[in-house]
XYZ file of C-alpha atoms in Angstrom:
642
model
C 0.000 0.000 0.000
C 1.213 3.497 -0.704
C 2.136 4.949 2.678
C 3.253 8.123 4.295
C 6.048 8.436 6.802
C 4.683 10.164 9.938
C 5.697 12.388 12.776
C 6.164 9.676 15.290
C 5.872 5.980 15.810
C 2.441 4.492 16.205
C 1.783 0.986 17.377
C -0.868 -1.410 16.245
C -1.363 -3.860 19.115
C -4.171 -6.290 19.352
C -5.486 -9.756 18.864
C -8.505 -11.211 17.188
C -9.880 -14.518 16.024
C -11.126 -14.894 12.471
C -12.474 -17.779 10.426
C -11.423 -17.155 6.827
C -11.843 -19.367 3.795
C -8.962 -20.104 1.494
C -9.443 -22.480 -1.409
C -7.134 -24.710 -3.402
C -5.613 -23.630 -6.690
C -8.294 -25.286 -8.762
C -11.145 -23.596 -6.894
C -9.594 -20.152 -7.260
C -9.121 -20.505 -10.994
C -12.605 -19.158 -11.734
C -12.885 -15.413 -11.178
C -15.955 -13.204 -11.754
C -15.739 -10.731 -14.593
C -14.824 -7.229 -13.514
C -15.461 -3.976 -15.355
C -15.150 -3.950 -19.116
C -11.563 -3.669 -20.335
C -10.386 -0.187 -21.276
C -10.112 0.557 -24.978
C -6.786 -0.688 -26.315
C -6.181 -3.051 -23.370
C -5.155 -6.651 -23.939
C -2.597 -9.369 -23.308
C -0.597 -11.705 -25.525
C 1.171 -14.692 -23.974
C 4.483 -15.567 -25.639
C 5.195 -19.250 -25.002
C 8.579 -20.917 -25.336
C 8.054 -23.975 -27.560
C 11.711 -24.650 -28.277
C 13.277 -28.096 -28.052
C 14.113 -27.794 -24.358
C 10.409 -27.622 -23.494
C 10.162 -31.315 -24.396
C 12.314 -32.085 -21.350
C 11.168 -33.547 -18.029
C 9.651 -31.007 -15.641
C 10.677 -33.070 -12.607
C 7.229 -34.502 -11.916
C 7.162 -37.164 -14.606
C 5.618 -34.866 -17.209
C 7.146 -32.610 -19.857
C 7.603 -28.880 -19.526
C 5.346 -28.207 -22.489
C 2.584 -30.331 -20.938
C 2.827 -28.276 -17.746
C 2.749 -25.099 -19.814
C -0.422 -26.246 -21.589
C -2.151 -26.801 -18.252
C -0.942 -23.433 -16.963
C -2.293 -21.606 -20.017
C -5.658 -23.293 -19.451
C -5.600 -22.224 -15.808
C -4.947 -18.565 -16.601
C -7.629 -18.643 -19.318
C -10.157 -19.772 -16.695
C -9.053 -17.012 -14.314
C -9.275 -14.102 -16.770
C -12.466 -12.014 -16.949
C -14.960 -12.827 -19.688
C -14.180 -10.945 -22.862
C -10.722 -9.734 -21.876
C -8.647 -9.439 -25.109
C -6.134 -12.299 -24.994
C -3.912 -14.032 -27.530
C -1.064 -16.557 -27.783
C 2.225 -16.382 -29.698
C 4.679 -19.301 -29.790
C 8.281 -19.624 -30.862
C 10.407 -22.670 -31.690
C 7.322 -24.728 -32.525
C 7.530 -25.109 -36.298
C 11.180 -25.715 -37.283
C 13.971 -27.856 -35.933
C 16.255 -24.880 -36.453
C 15.522 -21.270 -37.289
C 15.726 -17.846 -35.645
C 12.638 -16.655 -37.515
C 10.441 -19.380 -36.012
C 7.668 -17.403 -34.285
C 3.956 -17.237 -35.064
C 0.687 -15.975 -33.656
C -1.172 -19.126 -32.643
C -4.271 -17.328 -31.320
C -5.001 -13.688 -32.295
C -5.642 -11.127 -29.560
C -9.435 -10.958 -29.363
C -12.161 -11.158 -26.706
C -11.262 -14.111 -24.518
C -11.851 -17.465 -26.220
C -10.964 -20.047 -23.594
C -11.596 -23.045 -25.819
C -9.627 -21.452 -28.644
C -6.608 -20.853 -26.397
C -6.678 -24.456 -25.231
C -6.829 -25.731 -28.794
C -3.987 -23.457 -29.853
C -1.655 -24.512 -27.060
C -2.618 -28.197 -27.410
C -1.274 -28.164 -30.958
C 2.171 -26.882 -29.958
C 5.050 -29.382 -30.318
C 8.461 -28.192 -29.080
C 11.116 -28.356 -31.799
C 13.564 -25.593 -32.398
C 15.390 -22.453 -31.345
C 14.609 -19.629 -28.914
C 14.148 -16.313 -30.783
C 12.868 -14.316 -27.787
C 13.844 -10.869 -29.074
C 12.054 -11.304 -32.415
C 9.006 -12.803 -30.698
C 8.703 -9.837 -28.325
C 8.860 -7.398 -31.215
C 6.181 -9.321 -33.097
C 4.032 -9.617 -29.959
C 3.888 -5.843 -29.584
C 2.295 -5.693 -33.019
C -0.219 -8.366 -32.022
C -1.708 -6.124 -29.334
C -4.473 -3.584 -29.994
C -3.518 0.072 -30.249
C -5.418 2.607 -28.104
C -7.351 5.081 -30.223
C -8.203 8.688 -29.546
C -5.968 9.057 -26.512
C -7.514 6.127 -24.620
C -5.455 4.757 -21.731
C -5.484 0.971 -21.881
C -3.023 -1.564 -20.499
C -1.194 -3.782 -22.966
C 0.757 -6.749 -21.633
C 3.261 -9.132 -23.169
C 3.554 -12.161 -20.885
C 6.665 -14.198 -21.720
C 6.972 -17.808 -20.475
C 10.383 -19.385 -21.094
C 12.639 -22.154 -19.790
C 15.852 -20.766 -21.288
C 17.683 -17.835 -22.819
C 17.549 -16.489 -26.351
C 20.040 -18.482 -28.484
C 19.583 -16.226 -31.515
C 20.422 -12.774 -30.068
C 19.210 -11.025 -33.160
C 17.661 -8.784 -32.065
C 18.897 -8.738 -28.420
C 15.838 -9.368 -26.203
C 16.677 -6.868 -23.422
C 17.224 -4.127 -25.974
C 13.938 -4.962 -27.671
C 12.120 -4.898 -24.311
C 13.509 -1.449 -23.515
C 12.524 -0.115 -26.942
C 8.995 -1.444 -26.638
C 8.549 -0.091 -23.115
C 9.699 3.349 -24.262
C 7.083 3.356 -27.010
C 4.238 4.076 -24.593
C 3.209 4.051 -20.933
C 0.505 1.495 -21.658
C 2.854 -1.372 -22.675
C 4.828 -3.587 -20.322
C 6.492 -7.005 -20.436
C 6.245 -9.578 -17.653
C 8.450 -12.681 -17.707
C 8.054 -16.080 -16.052
C 11.121 -18.273 -15.767
C 10.171 -21.960 -15.745
C 12.902 -23.964 -14.018
C 15.613 -21.500 -15.007
C 18.874 -20.480 -13.356
C 22.097 -18.662 -14.133
C 22.286 -16.762 -17.411
C 18.777 -17.753 -18.497
C 17.198 -16.340 -15.358
C 19.350 -13.206 -15.538
C 18.195 -12.576 -19.095
C 14.524 -12.997 -18.228
C 14.919 -10.684 -15.244
C 16.572 -8.156 -17.553
C 13.697 -8.389 -20.039
C 11.110 -7.771 -17.315
C 13.001 -4.844 -15.822
C 13.718 -3.223 -19.191
C 10.106 -3.818 -20.209
C 8.672 -2.034 -17.141
C 7.293 -5.363 -15.989
C 7.887 -7.965 -13.312
C 9.800 -11.245 -13.215
C 8.142 -14.316 -11.677
C 10.132 -17.423 -10.808
C 8.490 -20.820 -11.344
C 10.663 -23.709 -10.095
C 7.980 -26.354 -10.737
C 4.739 -26.953 -12.618
C 2.486 -25.826 -9.763
C 4.452 -22.612 -9.401
C 4.171 -22.021 -13.159
C 0.375 -22.205 -13.000
C 0.287 -19.985 -9.911
C 2.594 -17.291 -11.285
C 1.000 -17.287 -14.733
C -2.415 -16.840 -13.160
C -1.163 -13.971 -10.993
C 0.500 -12.154 -13.868
C -2.535 -12.573 -16.132
C -5.042 -11.394 -13.554
C -2.924 -8.383 -12.589
C -2.869 -7.345 -16.213
C -6.606 -7.807 -16.721
C -7.377 -6.085 -13.415
C -5.406 -2.947 -14.194
C -6.555 0.490 -13.034
C -9.518 1.792 -15.064
C -8.719 5.393 -15.949
C -11.209 8.168 -16.561
C -10.712 11.746 -17.694
C -9.867 14.178 -20.452
C -6.394 13.954 -21.944
C -4.221 16.940 -21.070
C -0.514 17.726 -21.177
C 1.011 19.670 -18.314
C 4.036 21.892 -18.811
C 7.401 21.901 -17.055
C 6.997 25.571 -16.025
C 4.042 27.851 -15.185
C 4.274 29.593 -18.524
C 1.939 28.034 -21.051
C 0.404 25.640 -18.526
C -2.915 24.231 -19.788
C -6.023 25.600 -18.099
C -8.225 23.214 -16.168
C -11.775 23.615 -14.891
C -13.498 21.350 -12.340
C -13.359 17.817 -13.697
C -11.048 14.852 -14.207
C -7.945 14.672 -16.414
C -5.280 12.240 -17.656
C -1.579 12.906 -18.199
C 1.751 11.139 -17.657
C 4.738 12.035 -15.507
C 8.356 10.896 -15.607
C 10.832 10.441 -12.739
C 12.005 13.685 -11.089
C 9.650 15.732 -13.218
C 7.224 18.567 -12.422
C 3.960 19.220 -14.279
C 2.005 22.530 -14.129
C -1.728 23.086 -14.657
C -3.461 26.483 -14.408
C -6.804 27.115 -12.693
C -8.799 30.277 -12.153
C -10.113 30.471 -8.575
C -12.435 32.935 -6.857
C -11.698 34.461 -3.463
C -14.097 32.451 -1.303
C -14.430 28.862 -2.562
C -12.368 25.857 -1.523
C -10.513 24.200 -4.411
C -9.625 20.519 -3.993
C -7.026 18.890 -6.250
C -5.647 15.355 -6.403
C -3.084 13.477 -8.464
C -2.950 9.681 -8.711
C -0.029 7.929 -10.394
C -0.440 4.299 -11.444
C 2.874 2.495 -12.006
C 3.064 -1.056 -13.228
C 2.242 -3.200 -10.123
C 5.474 -4.238 -8.433
C 7.712 -1.871 -10.446
C 10.951 -0.911 -8.713
C 10.539 1.904 -6.174
C 12.390 3.202 -3.146
C 10.495 3.637 0.109
C 11.141 7.394 -0.063
C 10.044 7.825 -3.691
C 7.439 10.538 -3.554
C 4.473 12.192 -5.240
C 3.978 15.825 -4.239
C 1.077 18.135 -5.045
C 1.168 21.858 -4.325
C -0.801 24.953 -5.175
C 1.194 27.946 -6.391
C -0.002 31.549 -6.666
C 1.792 34.555 -8.138
C 5.453 34.836 -7.235
C 4.963 34.367 -3.490
C 5.465 30.619 -3.436
C 3.087 27.824 -2.432
C -0.307 28.152 -0.801
C -0.017 24.580 0.429
C 1.582 21.267 -0.479
C 1.435 17.611 0.505
C 3.758 14.704 -0.170
C 2.980 10.988 -0.264
C 5.597 8.226 -0.208
C 5.474 4.527 -1.009
C 6.905 3.684 2.412
C 8.159 0.272 1.216
C 10.517 -1.042 -1.458
C 8.762 -4.239 -2.536
C 7.224 -2.632 -5.577
C 5.012 0.156 -6.827
C 1.305 0.564 -6.098
C -1.066 3.412 -7.020
C -0.056 6.561 -5.131
C -2.326 9.551 -4.539
C -1.610 13.018 -3.197
C -4.303 15.606 -2.529
C -4.069 19.337 -1.774
C -6.622 22.121 -1.248
C -6.757 25.913 -1.471
C -8.889 26.773 1.579
C -9.583 30.494 2.054
C -8.945 31.686 5.608
C -11.890 32.499 7.844
C -10.903 36.149 7.917
C -10.427 36.336 4.161
C -7.111 38.173 4.428
C -4.640 35.400 3.613
C -2.140 35.624 0.793
C -3.940 32.825 -1.083
C -7.454 34.200 -0.540
C -7.450 36.370 -3.645
C -9.269 35.623 -6.860
C -6.933 34.931 -9.734
C -4.772 32.435 -11.565
C -3.342 29.552 -9.544
C -1.316 26.512 -10.531
C -1.592 22.893 -9.501
C 1.966 21.554 -9.499
C 2.586 17.793 -9.456
C 6.097 16.492 -8.786
C 7.407 12.930 -8.883
C 10.607 12.221 -6.964
C 12.469 8.980 -7.719
C 15.665 7.528 -6.299
C 18.416 6.085 -8.461
C 17.450 2.574 -9.550
C 13.705 3.224 -9.275
C 11.390 2.623 -12.203
C 12.386 4.969 -15.033
C 9.131 4.624 -16.964
C 6.627 7.418 -17.394
C 3.588 6.740 -15.228
C -0.034 7.337 -16.176
C -1.515 10.050 -13.967
C -5.123 10.909 -13.150
C -5.961 14.417 -11.896
C -9.143 15.706 -10.248
C -10.274 19.262 -9.537
C -13.361 20.138 -7.460
C -14.705 23.476 -6.253
C -16.676 23.779 -2.983
C -18.678 26.987 -2.783
C -19.107 28.636 0.637
C -22.212 28.045 2.721
C -25.134 30.335 2.068
C -25.159 33.638 3.878
C -26.588 33.256 7.374
C -25.827 29.522 7.620
C -23.620 28.769 10.627
C -21.624 25.551 10.273
C -21.446 23.014 13.072
C -18.301 22.849 15.155
C -15.282 20.999 13.841
C -14.738 17.401 15.003
C -10.999 16.766 15.073
C -11.069 13.821 17.518
C -11.658 10.146 16.740
C -13.721 9.539 19.866
C -15.885 6.453 19.436
C -14.182 5.741 16.110
C -10.742 5.128 17.613
C -8.769 1.911 17.444
C -10.926 0.263 20.141
C -14.219 0.776 18.308
C -16.596 -2.180 18.084
C -16.998 -3.474 14.526
C -19.513 -5.858 12.922
C -19.023 -9.587 13.534
C -21.660 -10.966 11.156
C -20.930 -13.617 8.534
C -18.967 -12.102 5.620
C -20.578 -11.419 2.253
C -18.556 -12.049 -0.904
C -17.575 -9.020 -2.958
C -15.172 -8.127 -5.762
C -13.237 -4.887 -5.312
C -12.693 -2.381 -8.100
C -9.472 -1.486 -9.905
C -9.334 2.144 -8.769
C -11.304 5.225 -7.759
C -13.489 5.121 -10.858
C -14.942 1.650 -10.391
C -14.577 1.234 -6.623
C -17.208 -1.173 -5.297
C -19.801 0.421 -3.000
C -19.999 -1.229 0.421
C -22.073 -0.502 3.517
C -21.720 -1.346 7.171
C -21.031 -5.053 7.596
C -18.435 -7.742 6.948
C -17.135 -8.338 3.424
C -14.832 -10.957 1.927
C -12.629 -10.674 -1.173
C -9.383 -12.076 -2.625
C -6.253 -10.111 -3.453
C -3.183 -10.881 -5.576
C 0.386 -10.001 -4.595
C 1.126 -6.446 -5.851
C -2.596 -5.792 -6.342
C -4.698 -2.979 -4.877
C -8.456 -3.450 -4.459
C -10.794 -0.443 -4.200
C -14.079 0.123 -2.379
C -16.178 3.124 -1.387
C -18.456 3.751 1.581
C -20.960 6.651 1.763
C -20.429 8.702 4.941
C -22.786 11.505 5.981
C -22.400 14.758 7.890
C -21.424 14.023 11.498
C -20.517 10.409 10.728
C -17.139 8.726 10.644
C -15.759 5.668 8.891
C -14.022 2.917 10.849
C -12.876 -0.437 9.462
C -10.489 -3.359 9.899
C -8.702 -5.328 7.177
C -7.769 -8.953 7.897
C -5.437 -11.005 5.692
C -5.858 -14.787 5.638
C -3.834 -17.594 7.042
C -2.146 -18.944 3.894
C -0.199 -22.142 3.134
C 3.326 -21.178 2.118
C 5.264 -22.389 -0.893
C 7.748 -25.224 -0.745
C 11.147 -23.944 0.289
C 9.718 -20.779 1.829
C 12.121 -19.275 4.334
C 11.906 -16.102 6.380
C 10.650 -13.685 3.730
C 8.004 -11.228 4.822
C 5.745 -8.996 2.796
C 3.046 -6.598 3.946
C -0.649 -5.905 3.833
C -1.798 -2.331 3.663
C -4.751 -0.010 3.465
C -5.521 3.667 3.017
C -8.713 5.727 3.224
C -9.438 8.730 0.998
C -11.969 11.553 1.194
C -14.558 12.147 -1.561
C -11.971 14.486 -3.136
C -9.278 11.757 -2.945
C -7.144 13.171 -0.148
C -5.501 10.334 1.852
C -6.259 10.706 5.562
C -5.303 7.460 7.276
C -1.730 8.031 8.497
C 0.097 10.044 11.097
C -2.853 10.241 13.471
C -1.456 8.376 16.431
C -4.485 6.099 16.068
C -3.902 3.978 12.983
C -1.100 2.511 10.914
C -1.657 1.700 7.221
C 0.644 -1.329 7.037
C 1.170 -4.667 8.744
C 3.774 -7.385 8.136
C 2.541 -10.439 6.261
C 4.308 -13.807 6.127
C 1.437 -16.095 5.228
C 0.231 -16.048 8.829
C -2.899 -14.119 9.823
C -2.487 -10.353 9.994
C -4.832 -7.446 10.624
C -4.821 -3.659 10.714
C -7.290 -0.893 11.505
C -8.134 2.387 9.785
C -10.646 5.216 10.049
C -11.466 8.914 9.843
C -12.634 11.632 12.204
C -16.314 12.659 11.879
C -17.225 14.681 8.787
C -17.612 18.397 9.605
C -17.533 21.483 7.374
C -15.255 23.381 9.772
C -12.653 20.606 9.866
C -11.104 22.542 6.957
C -9.937 25.175 9.463
C -8.206 22.658 11.742
C -4.451 22.087 11.570
C -3.943 18.322 11.489
C -3.448 17.056 7.905
C -5.664 14.020 8.497
C -8.499 16.191 9.851
C -8.500 19.128 7.412
C -9.631 17.092 4.321
C -12.531 15.411 6.187
C -14.792 18.387 5.533
C -17.368 17.049 3.061
C -19.841 14.188 3.100
C -19.925 11.658 0.286
C -18.148 8.488 -0.820
C -14.981 7.725 1.133
C -12.629 5.368 -0.691
C -10.833 2.342 0.777
C -7.772 0.828 -0.894
C -6.411 -2.569 0.182
C -3.008 -3.790 -1.006
C -0.946 -6.957 -0.651
C 2.818 -6.550 -1.100
C 4.569 -7.906 -4.184
C 6.815 -10.249 -2.177
C 3.776 -12.241 -1.110
C 4.209 -13.941 -4.513
C 7.271 -15.656 -2.996
C 5.346 -16.716 0.103
C 1.776 -17.755 -0.650
C 0.947 -21.128 -2.149
C -2.344 -20.000 -3.674
C -2.501 -17.373 -6.414
C -4.784 -15.130 -4.349
C -5.045 -14.463 -0.627
C -8.309 -14.072 1.254
C -9.065 -10.690 2.802
C -11.927 -9.616 5.083
C -13.151 -6.049 5.679
C -15.185 -5.167 8.772
C -16.818 -1.808 8.106
C -18.712 0.508 10.447
C -20.181 3.958 9.767
C -20.472 5.480 13.231
C -22.641 8.317 14.484
C -26.058 9.694 13.616
C -26.105 11.250 10.180
C -27.108 14.921 10.111
C -29.159 16.532 7.350
C -26.467 19.093 6.573
C -23.291 20.836 7.777
C -25.095 23.613 9.663
C -25.189 23.926 13.449
C -28.275 22.261 14.885
C -28.951 20.213 11.744
C -31.638 17.610 12.272
C -30.870 13.920 12.173
C -31.629 12.097 8.940
C -34.766 10.011 9.348
C -34.174 6.404 10.288
C -35.378 4.955 6.992
C -32.910 7.023 4.960
C -29.957 5.196 3.487
C -26.728 5.627 5.475
C -24.444 8.268 4.004
C -27.178 9.848 1.857
C -28.374 13.129 3.286
C -30.255 14.039 0.102
C -29.096 17.606 0.717
C -26.481 19.946 -0.646
C -23.537 21.300 1.331
C -25.584 24.238 2.612
C -28.329 22.004 3.964
C -30.851 22.451 1.137
C -32.336 19.470 -0.747
C -30.390 18.522 -3.844
C -31.872 15.178 -4.838
C -28.427 13.645 -5.300
C -26.505 10.898 -3.602
C -28.169 7.666 -2.621
C -27.050 4.361 -1.234
C -26.635 1.762 -3.933
C -24.565 -1.280 -3.253
C -25.329 -2.781 -6.649
C -25.229 -6.504 -7.237
C -22.745 -8.324 -5.033
C -20.623 -10.659 -7.141
C -20.073 -14.010 -5.474
C -16.533 -15.246 -5.036
C -16.042 -18.960 -4.423
C -13.513 -19.692 -1.711
C -13.115 -23.048 -0.048
C -11.409 -24.379 3.031
C -11.080 -22.707 6.409
C -8.170 -21.080 8.194
C -8.311 -19.657 11.712
C -6.406 -16.461 12.411
C -4.979 -15.203 15.637
C -3.369 -11.761 15.418
C -0.344 -10.752 17.426
C 0.503 -7.078 17.890
C 2.814 -5.189 15.569
C 4.321 -1.735 15.615
C 4.923 0.242 12.427
C 6.259 3.772 12.188
C 5.021 6.278 9.685
C 5.281 9.904 8.836
C 3.780 12.425 6.568
C 5.741 15.216 4.957
C 3.660 18.352 4.670
C 5.384 21.519 3.583
C 4.490 24.750 5.318
C 3.666 27.714 3.106
C 6.737 29.511 1.917
C 7.547 32.998 3.016
C 5.329 35.513 1.347
C 2.400 33.170 0.854
C 0.466 35.202 3.391
C -0.987 32.257 5.294
C -0.818 33.590 8.832
C -4.212 32.393 10.052
C -3.560 29.740 12.752
C -6.824 28.027 11.767
C -5.670 27.643 8.160
C -5.386 23.996 7.166
C -1.934 22.674 6.361
C 0.322 24.703 8.631
C 0.994 22.398 11.531
């Protein structure tokens, strides 16, 4: 999970007992279809069918036979209709460095067709990996009209390229540089030495991930993981825009949602015209390839600049771990002071500035980036807002949460298709390096509190002392992360295949929270959908025996919902849906909102594991820059100057 270092250490201590279901590999192979694939998205598997694949896989079968079964397994696990194809090399000639062909074109998923295609493969010849990768890029669909899809080449090989024309690592780097939407994952089937080093090089140069498969079961597991991660990629939404490296010439933005890209150690500027009295909320979300190389201190910073005086405010978010990249979001707001005399209270031209900081050795690829911009108008004249609520109170770490039987659910891929949940207990499955997304409506005066529990999981053969992590973060309706640095909650827990749990929550929603000083209180100033992200670390792929790991969410929305943000607002009638006030920010009816959980998609999980949690302590911090000299933010109630 993307995390933020904090001002002090916080400890998560506790114990709980949980019955969680975890099924065998065969039971997990069937996965419900998620949202429709983005335009231009798709995957082509590139299968080694050279002579060495006729060898013994160590279990009495051949490597190619194991590969056929693995391809069938991943076909079962992919969502219905996901564009998928198969290319093979070394299957048609006893010798020849041009021996590569498209055995199954990239088209809406045809499970039977994939099985027939791979069943007809007979290992014969050489290993032209470089040429096959180049051809595979042409097999994939091309996004049209600026669409942001995710195109994957998934290479499965038991050896190195013996043709070297063209060199496979060089080809991978060239293809990855051709667009942010293309990446190359590699699975090494019973490889070592130079062969493994080459496959690792291909994955790294191709902005992808290397998976090691020492046996047939591992091959099926890793192929399923890689395929599902590709198909479950973040669903983007927004208007294409191109930020500038300096304020001059920056594109103008109005309230809405936008798409851009950002490279390592790069700044992007966007101009916005703001009035003198409204709050402006901005967010930036970068979406690297899951598991891409990052340093724990790699950072995404958002700030608001005005005139020549410097920044009105800025926030920084860090990955907080070095296992691999996950989506990372930073949010920042221009909040006029109560007195209206601050240096950033004037009407005029402002700039949203997004900066990506990357350490040496971190992923060098450009990352897709999603921007949001919202404007909150002031309350109507004569409306007095209720007092701020900066304390967790009943929603602290000791809050009582639901203990009912869990309902099955399938999380979304990002903010745009997050699955709506309500108070209760929910069960899902998560892949290593994957982030699942949910949203929970929270009304005025209410607060969100939840636990995330990761399943007891059989570990792989030969597993030693590796540990990964499970993580979570909660975001406001305007996508500001607010779950770290509170002294109450920690967004990460160690995971080693044994049961693990962590807690998260927000303070109650209050209009005047925007004038508080704590960075995890200030953004909780508007009712609406609060987003939950749940992540399992990439290294869990080296630990867990099953492709996916069970996860349970216990969700509570605490407090009586009020009809609006004003002082003395009446309670919402009992029959109203939680989190839906049916009123605008100034307490007048607006007819919007509504509680709609939609159809819950069933997820089949078998077997039972019993968890017992031991306490853990994890330190965090959040870097939040104070306004620079001359910004004029002297109001002690101004958010962001703590």
